[in-house]
mmCIF file of C-alpha atoms in Angstrom:
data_model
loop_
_atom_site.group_PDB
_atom_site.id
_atom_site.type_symbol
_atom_site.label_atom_id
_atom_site.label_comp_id
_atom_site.label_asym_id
_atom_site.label_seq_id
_atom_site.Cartn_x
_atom_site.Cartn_y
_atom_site.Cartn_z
ATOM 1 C CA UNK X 1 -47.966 -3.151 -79.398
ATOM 2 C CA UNK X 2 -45.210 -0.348 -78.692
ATOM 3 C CA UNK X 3 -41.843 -1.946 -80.089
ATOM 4 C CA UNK X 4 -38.678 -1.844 -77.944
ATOM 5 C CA UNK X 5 -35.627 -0.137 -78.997
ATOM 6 C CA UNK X 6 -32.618 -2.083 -77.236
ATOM 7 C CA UNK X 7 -29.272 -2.177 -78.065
ATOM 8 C CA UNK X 8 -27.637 -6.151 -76.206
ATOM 9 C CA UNK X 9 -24.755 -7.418 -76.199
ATOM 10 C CA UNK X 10 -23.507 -10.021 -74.074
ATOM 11 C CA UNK X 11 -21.115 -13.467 -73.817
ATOM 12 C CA UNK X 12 -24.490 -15.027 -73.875
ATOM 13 C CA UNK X 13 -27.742 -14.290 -75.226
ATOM 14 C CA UNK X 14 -30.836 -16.651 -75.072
ATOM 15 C CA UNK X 15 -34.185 -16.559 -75.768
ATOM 16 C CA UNK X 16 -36.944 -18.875 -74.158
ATOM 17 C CA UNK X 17 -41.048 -19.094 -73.713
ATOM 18 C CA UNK X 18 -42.340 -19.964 -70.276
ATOM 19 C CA UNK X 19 -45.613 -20.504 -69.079
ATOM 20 C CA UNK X 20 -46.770 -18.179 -72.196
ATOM 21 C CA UNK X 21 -44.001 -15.637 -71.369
ATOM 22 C CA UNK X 22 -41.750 -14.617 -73.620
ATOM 23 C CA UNK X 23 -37.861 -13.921 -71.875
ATOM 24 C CA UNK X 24 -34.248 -12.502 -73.435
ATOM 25 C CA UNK X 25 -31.707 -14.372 -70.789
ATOM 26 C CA UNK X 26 -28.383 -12.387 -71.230
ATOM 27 C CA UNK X 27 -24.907 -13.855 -68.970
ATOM 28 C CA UNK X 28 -21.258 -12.711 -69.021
ATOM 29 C CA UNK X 29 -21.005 -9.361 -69.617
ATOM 30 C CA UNK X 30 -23.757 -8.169 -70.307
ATOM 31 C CA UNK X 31 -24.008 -4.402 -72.197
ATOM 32 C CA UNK X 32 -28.194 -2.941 -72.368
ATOM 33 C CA UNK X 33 -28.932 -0.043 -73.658
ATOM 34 C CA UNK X 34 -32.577 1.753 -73.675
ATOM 35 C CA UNK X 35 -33.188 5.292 -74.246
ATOM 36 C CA UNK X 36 -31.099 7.105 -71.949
ATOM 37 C CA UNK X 37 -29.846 4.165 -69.881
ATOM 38 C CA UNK X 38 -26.803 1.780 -69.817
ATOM 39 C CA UNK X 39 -27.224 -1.540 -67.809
ATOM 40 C CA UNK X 40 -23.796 -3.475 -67.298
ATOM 41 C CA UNK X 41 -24.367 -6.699 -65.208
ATOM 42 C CA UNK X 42 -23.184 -10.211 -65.086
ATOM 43 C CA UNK X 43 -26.968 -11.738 -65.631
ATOM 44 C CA UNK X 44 -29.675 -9.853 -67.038
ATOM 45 C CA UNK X 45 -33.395 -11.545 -67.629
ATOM 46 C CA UNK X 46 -35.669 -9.779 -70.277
ATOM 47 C CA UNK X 47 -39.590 -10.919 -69.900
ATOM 48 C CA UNK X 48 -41.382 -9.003 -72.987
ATOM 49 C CA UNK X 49 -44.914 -10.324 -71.522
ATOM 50 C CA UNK X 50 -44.785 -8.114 -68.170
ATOM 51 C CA UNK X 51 -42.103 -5.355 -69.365
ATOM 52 C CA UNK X 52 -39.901 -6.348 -66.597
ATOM 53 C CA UNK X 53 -36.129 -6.383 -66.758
ATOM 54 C CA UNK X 54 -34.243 -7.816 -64.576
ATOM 55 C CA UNK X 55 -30.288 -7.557 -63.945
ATOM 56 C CA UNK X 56 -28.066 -9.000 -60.863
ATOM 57 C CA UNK X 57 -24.434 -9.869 -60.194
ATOM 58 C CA UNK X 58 -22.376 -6.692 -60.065
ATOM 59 C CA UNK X 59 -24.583 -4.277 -61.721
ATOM 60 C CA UNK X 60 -24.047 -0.559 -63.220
ATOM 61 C CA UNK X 61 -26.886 1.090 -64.028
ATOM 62 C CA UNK X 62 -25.800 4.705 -65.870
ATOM 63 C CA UNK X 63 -28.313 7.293 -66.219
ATOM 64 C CA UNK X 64 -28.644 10.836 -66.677
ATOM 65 C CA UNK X 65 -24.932 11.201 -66.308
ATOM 66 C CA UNK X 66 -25.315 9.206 -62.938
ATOM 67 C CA UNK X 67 -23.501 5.544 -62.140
ATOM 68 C CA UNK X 68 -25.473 3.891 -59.666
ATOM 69 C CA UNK X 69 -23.656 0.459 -58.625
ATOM 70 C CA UNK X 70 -25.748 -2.022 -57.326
ATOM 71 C CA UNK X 71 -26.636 -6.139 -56.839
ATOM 72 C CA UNK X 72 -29.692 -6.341 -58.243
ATOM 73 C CA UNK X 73 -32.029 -3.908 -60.328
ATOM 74 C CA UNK X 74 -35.453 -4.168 -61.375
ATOM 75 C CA UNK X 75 -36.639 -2.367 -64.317
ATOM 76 C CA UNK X 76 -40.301 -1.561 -65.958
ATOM 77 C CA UNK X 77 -40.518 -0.165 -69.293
ATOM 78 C CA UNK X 78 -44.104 0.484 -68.832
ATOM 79 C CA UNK X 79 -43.729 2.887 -65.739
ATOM 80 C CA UNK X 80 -39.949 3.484 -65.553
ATOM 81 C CA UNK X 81 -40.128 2.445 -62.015
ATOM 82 C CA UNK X 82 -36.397 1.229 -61.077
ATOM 83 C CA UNK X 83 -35.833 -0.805 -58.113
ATOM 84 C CA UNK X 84 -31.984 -1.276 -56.889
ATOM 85 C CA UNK X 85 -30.975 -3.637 -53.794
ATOM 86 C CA UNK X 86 -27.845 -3.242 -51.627
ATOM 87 C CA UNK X 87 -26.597 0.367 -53.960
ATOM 88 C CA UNK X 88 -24.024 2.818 -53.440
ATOM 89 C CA UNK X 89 -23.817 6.055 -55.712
ATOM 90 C CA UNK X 90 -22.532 9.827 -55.740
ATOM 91 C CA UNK X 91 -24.602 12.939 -56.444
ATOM 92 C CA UNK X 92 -23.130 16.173 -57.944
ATOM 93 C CA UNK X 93 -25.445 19.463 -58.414
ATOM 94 C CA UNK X 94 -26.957 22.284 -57.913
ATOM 95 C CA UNK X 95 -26.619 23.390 -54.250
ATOM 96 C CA UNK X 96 -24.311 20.305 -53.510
ATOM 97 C CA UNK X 97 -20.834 21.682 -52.792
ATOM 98 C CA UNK X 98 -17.931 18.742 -54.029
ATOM 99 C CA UNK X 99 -20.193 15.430 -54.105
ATOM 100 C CA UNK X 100 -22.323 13.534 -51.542
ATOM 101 C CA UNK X 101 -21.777 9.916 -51.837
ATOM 102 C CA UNK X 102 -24.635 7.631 -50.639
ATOM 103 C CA UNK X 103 -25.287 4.146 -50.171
ATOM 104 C CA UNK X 104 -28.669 1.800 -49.037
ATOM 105 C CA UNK X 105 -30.297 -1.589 -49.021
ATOM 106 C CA UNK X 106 -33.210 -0.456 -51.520
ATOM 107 C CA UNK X 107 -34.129 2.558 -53.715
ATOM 108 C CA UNK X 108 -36.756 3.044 -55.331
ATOM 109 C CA UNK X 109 -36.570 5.622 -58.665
ATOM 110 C CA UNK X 110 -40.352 7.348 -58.926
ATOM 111 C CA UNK X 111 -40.994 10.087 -61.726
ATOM 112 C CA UNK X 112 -40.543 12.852 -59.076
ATOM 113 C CA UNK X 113 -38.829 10.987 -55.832
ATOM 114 C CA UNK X 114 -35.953 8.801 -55.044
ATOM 115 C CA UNK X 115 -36.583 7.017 -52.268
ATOM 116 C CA UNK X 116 -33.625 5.176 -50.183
ATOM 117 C CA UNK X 117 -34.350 2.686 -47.359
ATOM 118 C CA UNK X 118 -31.453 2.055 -44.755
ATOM 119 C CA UNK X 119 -29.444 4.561 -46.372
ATOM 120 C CA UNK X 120 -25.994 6.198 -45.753
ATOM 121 C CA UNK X 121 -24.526 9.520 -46.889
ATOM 122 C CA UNK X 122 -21.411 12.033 -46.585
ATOM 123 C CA UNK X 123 -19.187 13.965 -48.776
ATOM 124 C CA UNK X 124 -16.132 12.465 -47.382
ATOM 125 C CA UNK X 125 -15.055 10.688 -49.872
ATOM 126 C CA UNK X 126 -12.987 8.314 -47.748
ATOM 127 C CA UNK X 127 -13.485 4.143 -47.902
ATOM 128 C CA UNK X 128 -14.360 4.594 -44.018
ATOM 129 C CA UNK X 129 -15.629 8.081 -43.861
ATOM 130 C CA UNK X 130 -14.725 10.756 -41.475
ATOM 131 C CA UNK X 131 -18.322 11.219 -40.943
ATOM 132 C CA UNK X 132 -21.460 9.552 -42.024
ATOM 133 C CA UNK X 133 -25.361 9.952 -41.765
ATOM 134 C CA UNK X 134 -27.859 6.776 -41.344
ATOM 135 C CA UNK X 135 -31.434 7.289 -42.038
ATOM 136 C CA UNK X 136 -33.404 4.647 -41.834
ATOM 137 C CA UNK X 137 -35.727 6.182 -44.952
ATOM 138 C CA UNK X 138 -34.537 8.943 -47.456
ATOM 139 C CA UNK X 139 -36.547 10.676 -49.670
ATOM 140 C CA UNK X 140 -34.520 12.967 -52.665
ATOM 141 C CA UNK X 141 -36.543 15.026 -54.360
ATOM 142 C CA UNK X 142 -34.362 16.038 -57.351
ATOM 143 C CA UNK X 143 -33.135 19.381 -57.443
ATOM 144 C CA UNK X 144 -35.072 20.432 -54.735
ATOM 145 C CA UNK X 145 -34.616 18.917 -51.153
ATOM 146 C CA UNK X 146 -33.768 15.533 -49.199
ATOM 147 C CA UNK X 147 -36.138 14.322 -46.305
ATOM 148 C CA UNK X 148 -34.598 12.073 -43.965
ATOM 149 C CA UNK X 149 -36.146 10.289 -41.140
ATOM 150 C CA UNK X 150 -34.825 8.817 -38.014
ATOM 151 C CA UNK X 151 -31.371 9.985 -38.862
ATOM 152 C CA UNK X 152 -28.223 8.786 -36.876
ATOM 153 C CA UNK X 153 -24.776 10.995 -36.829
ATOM 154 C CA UNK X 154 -21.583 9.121 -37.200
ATOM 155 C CA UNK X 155 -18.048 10.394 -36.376
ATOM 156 C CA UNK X 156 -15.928 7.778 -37.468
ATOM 157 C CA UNK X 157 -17.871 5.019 -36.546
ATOM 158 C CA UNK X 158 -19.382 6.764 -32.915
ATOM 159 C CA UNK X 159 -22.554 7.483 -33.256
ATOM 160 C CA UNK X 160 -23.125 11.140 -31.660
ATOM 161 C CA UNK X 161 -26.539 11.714 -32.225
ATOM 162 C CA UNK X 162 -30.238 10.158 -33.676
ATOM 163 C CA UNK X 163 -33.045 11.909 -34.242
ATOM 164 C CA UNK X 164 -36.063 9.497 -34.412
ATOM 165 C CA UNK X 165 -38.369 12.341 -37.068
#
């Protein structure tokens, strides 16, 4: 069995055995650290049986040089499929002039794809932007192009435009 190399720290750190499941229960800032990630969250539930981590409360997950805040986060060490609920994040790069700031109610991280559902970007980097785009499903592929479908245009908060494709 592949050993786990985790660095935890937290106000509180228990460990139980449910129903044949083995579980790491972390509370009050909480500090993970896996490979190239950094989880901070206020609760953070380890089960070793199914390789699942999960993290709620105000969450940070860091990776490749990327915060991502978020409520809730799902990890799986197995296939490094991340699942965050109600997110908001910025993206810098390659082709991206200044940053584009996004938010959604889930994204999904796959090895090649990002995928946001009921997401919200600009690069006005106001509180209440000057303008804002609603999709109700965004996919990012990473360095590469971002597919957005049914797409609403936002001045302020008018909407000027949707496209339903």
């Amino acid at each position: 069995e592949e050993e786990l190399d985790i660095s935890l720290a937290a106000e509180y750190i228990t460990y139980e055995k449910i129903d044949e499941e083995d579980l790491i229960i972390a509370k009050d800032g909480v500090l993970l650290k896996y490979q190239d990630i950094e989880i901070k969250a206020d609760y953070l539930k380890i089960n070793l049986t199914t390789n699942l981590l999960f993290a709620s409360g105000e969450v940070l997950f860091e990776q490749d040089e990327t915060d991502t805040y978020c409520e809730e986060l799902t990890y799986n060490w197995k296939t490094e499929k991340t699942i965050l609920l109600r997110l908001k994040s910025e993206l810098t790069g390659e082709g991206i002039k200044g940053k584009m700031y996004y938010s959604g109610e889930k994204m999904e991280n796959f090895p090649d794809t990002v995928e946001i559902a009921d997401g919200n970007f600009t690069t006005c980097e106001l509180e209440e932007p000057h303008y804002h785009i609603v999709t109700k499903e965004m996919i990012i592929y990473p360095k590469d192009k971002i597919i957005a479908r049914n797409i609403s245009w936002y001045e302020g908060k008018i909407k000027i435009i949707t496209l339903p494709y």
